[in-house]
mmCIF file of C-alpha atoms and ligand atoms in Angstrom:
data_model
loop_
_atom_site.group_PDB
_atom_site.id
_atom_site.type_symbol
_atom_site.label_atom_id
_atom_site.label_comp_id
_atom_site.label_asym_id
_atom_site.label_seq_id
_atom_site.Cartn_x
_atom_site.Cartn_y
_atom_site.Cartn_z
ATOM 1 C CA MET A 1 -96.191 68.487 3.714
ATOM 2 C CA SER A 2 -96.758 71.398 1.237
ATOM 3 C CA SER A 3 -98.432 70.692 -2.062
ATOM 4 C CA GLY A 4 -98.615 72.837 -5.165
ATOM 5 C CA LEU A 5 -102.419 72.623 -4.926
ATOM 6 C CA GLY A 6 -102.520 73.947 -1.397
ATOM 7 C CA GLU A 7 -100.345 76.835 -2.506
ATOM 8 C CA ALA A 8 -102.515 77.717 -5.398
ATOM 9 C CA GLN A 9 -105.504 77.618 -3.199
ATOM 10 C CA PHE A 10 -103.757 79.888 -0.732
ATOM 11 C CA GLU A 11 -103.205 82.380 -3.577
ATOM 12 C CA ILE A 12 -106.940 82.311 -4.315
ATOM 13 C CA ILE A 13 -107.707 83.030 -0.599
ATOM 14 C CA LEU A 14 -105.162 85.909 -0.671
ATOM 15 C CA ASP A 15 -106.687 87.364 -3.803
ATOM 16 C CA HIS A 16 -110.171 87.418 -2.316
ATOM 17 C CA TYR A 17 -108.652 89.099 0.800
ATOM 18 C CA ARG A 18 -106.863 91.720 -1.312
ATOM 19 C CA ASN A 19 -109.695 92.241 -3.903
ATOM 20 C CA PRO A 20 -112.878 91.345 -2.072
ATOM 21 C CA ARG A 21 -115.714 90.668 -4.395
ATOM 22 C CA ASN A 22 -119.123 92.445 -3.850
ATOM 23 C CA TYR A 23 -117.588 94.706 -1.149
ATOM 24 C CA GLY A 24 -119.445 97.648 0.245
ATOM 25 C CA GLU A 25 -122.727 98.760 1.695
ATOM 26 C CA LEU A 26 -125.878 97.959 -0.152
ATOM 27 C CA SER A 27 -128.119 101.096 0.258
ATOM 28 C CA ASP A 28 -131.368 99.242 -0.630
ATOM 29 C CA ALA A 29 -130.712 96.148 1.334
ATOM 30 C CA SER A 30 -133.775 94.198 2.678
ATOM 31 C CA VAL A 31 -131.687 93.118 5.613
ATOM 32 C CA LYS A 32 -128.283 93.730 7.001
ATOM 33 C CA VAL A 33 -126.441 92.122 9.956
ATOM 34 C CA LYS A 34 -123.081 92.920 11.461
ATOM 35 C CA ASP A 35 -121.270 90.224 13.362
ATOM 36 C CA SER A 36 -117.851 90.187 15.019
ATOM 37 C CA ASN A 37 -115.385 87.754 16.558
ATOM 38 C CA PRO A 38 -115.265 88.559 20.210
ATOM 39 C CA LEU A 39 -111.718 87.118 20.495
ATOM 40 C CA CYS A 40 -110.230 89.676 18.107
ATOM 41 C CA GLY A 41 -112.874 92.180 17.281
ATOM 42 C CA ASP A 42 -112.785 91.404 13.556
ATOM 43 C CA VAL A 43 -116.100 92.329 11.758
ATOM 44 C CA VAL A 44 -118.199 91.096 8.890
ATOM 45 C CA GLU A 45 -121.382 92.948 7.924
ATOM 46 C CA VAL A 46 -123.658 91.293 5.350
ATOM 47 C CA PHE A 47 -126.301 93.084 3.151
ATOM 48 C CA LEU A 48 -128.956 91.178 1.307
ATOM 49 C CA LYS A 49 -131.429 92.517 -1.226
ATOM 50 C CA ILE A 50 -134.165 89.902 -1.470
ATOM 51 C CA ASN A 51 -136.909 89.873 -4.043
ATOM 52 C CA SER A 52 -140.650 88.843 -3.547
ATOM 53 C CA ASP A 53 -139.726 85.261 -4.705
ATOM 54 C CA GLY A 54 -137.355 84.912 -1.770
ATOM 55 C CA VAL A 55 -134.295 85.049 -3.972
ATOM 56 C CA VAL A 56 -131.102 87.004 -3.259
ATOM 57 C CA GLU A 57 -130.974 89.673 -5.846
ATOM 58 C CA LYS A 58 -127.765 91.092 -4.603
ATOM 59 C CA ALA A 59 -125.570 90.425 -1.734
ATOM 60 C CA THR A 60 -122.631 92.473 -0.469
ATOM 61 C CA PHE A 61 -120.478 92.584 2.610
ATOM 62 C CA ARG A 62 -118.026 94.874 4.277
ATOM 63 C CA GLY A 63 -115.730 94.359 7.184
ATOM 64 C CA HIS A 64 -112.225 94.228 8.477
ATOM 65 C CA GLY A 65 -110.053 91.512 9.945
ATOM 66 C CA CYS A 66 -107.701 88.637 9.159
ATOM 67 C CA ALA A 67 -107.314 87.236 5.739
ATOM 68 C CA ILE A 68 -109.261 84.088 6.410
ATOM 69 C CA SER A 69 -112.377 86.003 7.705
ATOM 70 C CA GLN A 70 -112.360 88.459 4.966
ATOM 71 C CA ALA A 71 -111.582 86.035 2.114
ATOM 72 C CA SER A 72 -114.237 83.603 3.540
ATOM 73 C CA ALA A 73 -116.796 86.567 3.322
ATOM 74 C CA SER A 74 -115.876 87.403 -0.139
ATOM 75 C CA MET A 75 -116.151 83.806 -1.344
ATOM 76 C CA LEU A 76 -119.336 83.169 0.588
ATOM 77 C CA ILE A 77 -121.046 86.402 -0.642
ATOM 78 C CA GLU A 78 -120.089 85.578 -4.142
ATOM 79 C CA SER A 79 -121.486 82.057 -3.892
ATOM 80 C CA ILE A 80 -124.927 83.221 -2.816
ATOM 81 C CA GLN A 81 -125.847 85.625 -5.598
ATOM 82 C CA GLY A 82 -129.246 84.566 -7.053
ATOM 83 C CA LYS A 83 -129.737 81.850 -4.397
ATOM 84 C CA LYS A 84 -132.996 81.120 -2.633
ATOM 85 C CA LEU A 85 -133.368 81.932 1.088
ATOM 86 C CA ASP A 86 -134.239 78.238 1.653
ATOM 87 C CA GLU A 87 -130.819 77.248 0.285
ATOM 88 C CA LEU A 88 -129.046 79.809 2.430
ATOM 89 C CA ARG A 89 -130.776 78.377 5.612
ATOM 90 C CA ASN A 90 -129.213 75.009 4.763
ATOM 91 C CA LEU A 91 -125.640 76.263 4.282
ATOM 92 C CA ASP A 92 -123.284 74.810 6.686
ATOM 93 C CA LYS A 93 -119.547 74.940 7.661
ATOM 94 C CA GLN A 94 -118.836 72.403 4.998
ATOM 95 C CA HIS A 95 -119.675 74.937 2.300
ATOM 96 C CA ILE A 96 -117.082 77.359 3.741
ATOM 97 C CA PHE A 97 -114.376 74.692 4.118
ATOM 98 C CA GLU A 98 -114.991 73.527 0.567
ATOM 99 C CA MET A 99 -114.776 77.012 -0.769
ATOM 100 C CA LEU A 100 -111.593 77.759 1.198
ATOM 101 C CA GLY A 101 -110.134 74.507 0.009
ATOM 102 C CA ILE A 102 -107.381 74.374 2.644
ATOM 103 C CA GLU A 103 -107.313 72.776 5.961
ATOM 104 C CA VAL A 104 -108.343 75.397 8.544
ATOM 105 C CA GLY A 105 -106.762 74.735 11.971
ATOM 106 C CA PRO A 106 -108.923 74.999 15.140
ATOM 107 C CA VAL A 107 -107.693 78.541 15.920
ATOM 108 C CA ARG A 108 -108.855 79.766 12.463
ATOM 109 C CA VAL A 109 -112.235 77.989 12.387
ATOM 110 C CA LYS A 110 -114.025 80.960 13.993
ATOM 111 C CA CYS A 111 -112.393 83.346 11.406
ATOM 112 C CA ALA A 112 -113.640 81.087 8.636
ATOM 113 C CA LEU A 113 -117.127 80.795 9.967
ATOM 114 C CA LEU A 114 -117.764 84.413 11.063
ATOM 115 C CA PRO A 115 -119.277 85.442 7.657
ATOM 116 C CA LEU A 116 -121.527 82.332 7.671
ATOM 117 C CA LYS A 117 -122.734 83.455 11.109
ATOM 118 C CA ALA A 118 -123.467 86.947 9.926
ATOM 119 C CA LEU A 119 -125.248 85.642 6.739
ATOM 120 C CA LYS A 120 -127.405 83.084 8.744
ATOM 121 C CA ALA A 121 -128.318 85.847 11.188
ATOM 122 C CA ALA A 122 -129.378 88.029 8.274
ATOM 123 C CA VAL A 123 -131.528 85.263 6.676
ATOM 124 C CA TYR A 124 -133.230 84.306 9.807
ATOM 125 C CA SER A 125 -133.791 87.930 10.856
ATOM 126 C CA TYR A 126 -135.405 88.584 7.459
ATOM 127 C CA LEU A 127 -137.589 85.529 7.825
ATOM 128 C CA GLY A 128 -138.446 86.406 11.366
ATOM 129 C CA LEU A 129 -137.143 83.072 12.654
ATOM 130 C CA LYS A 130 -134.935 82.288 15.681
ATOM 131 C CA LEU A 131 -131.476 81.183 14.818
ATOM 132 C CA GLU A 132 -130.227 78.266 16.927
ATOM 133 C CA GLU A 133 -126.570 78.545 17.713
ATOM 134 C CA GLU A 134 -124.446 75.909 16.014
ATOM 135 C CA GLU A 135 -121.382 74.125 17.381
HETATM 136 FE FE1 LIG B 201 -110.136 87.781 13.896
HETATM 137 FE FE2 LIG B 201 -109.594 85.886 12.275
HETATM 138 S S1 LIG B 201 -108.282 86.783 13.671
HETATM 139 S S2 LIG B 201 -111.533 86.845 12.584
#
């Protein structure tokens, strides 16, 4: 069943894919992590500039890959500007699915979650903590 709402949301996703927000390397990043989807080789690299209060002053990303992975990265990075690291530690898949706003089939779940994996790895690496694998 197709709905107008689903189509509008799909347009938003495509727009993030075509015009990614906060795209590019951050030269003064406090931490950066690159991750890839081993199934397809698509890449997302996350850059975070974190201030002494543990707040993300600026976040950017770069990468290449399918529309879902890159749009998800753009939306995620946009949503974490000015957020505290503690909040980022608690982000979960639900945050991604809500932002995307469409049903993501099982094949595309790894695409949608790749940016979150990279972001979590960056946060945990910055904090010197070990990241438990989810799923
Ligand atoms: Fe590679 Fe989506 S097909 S991340």
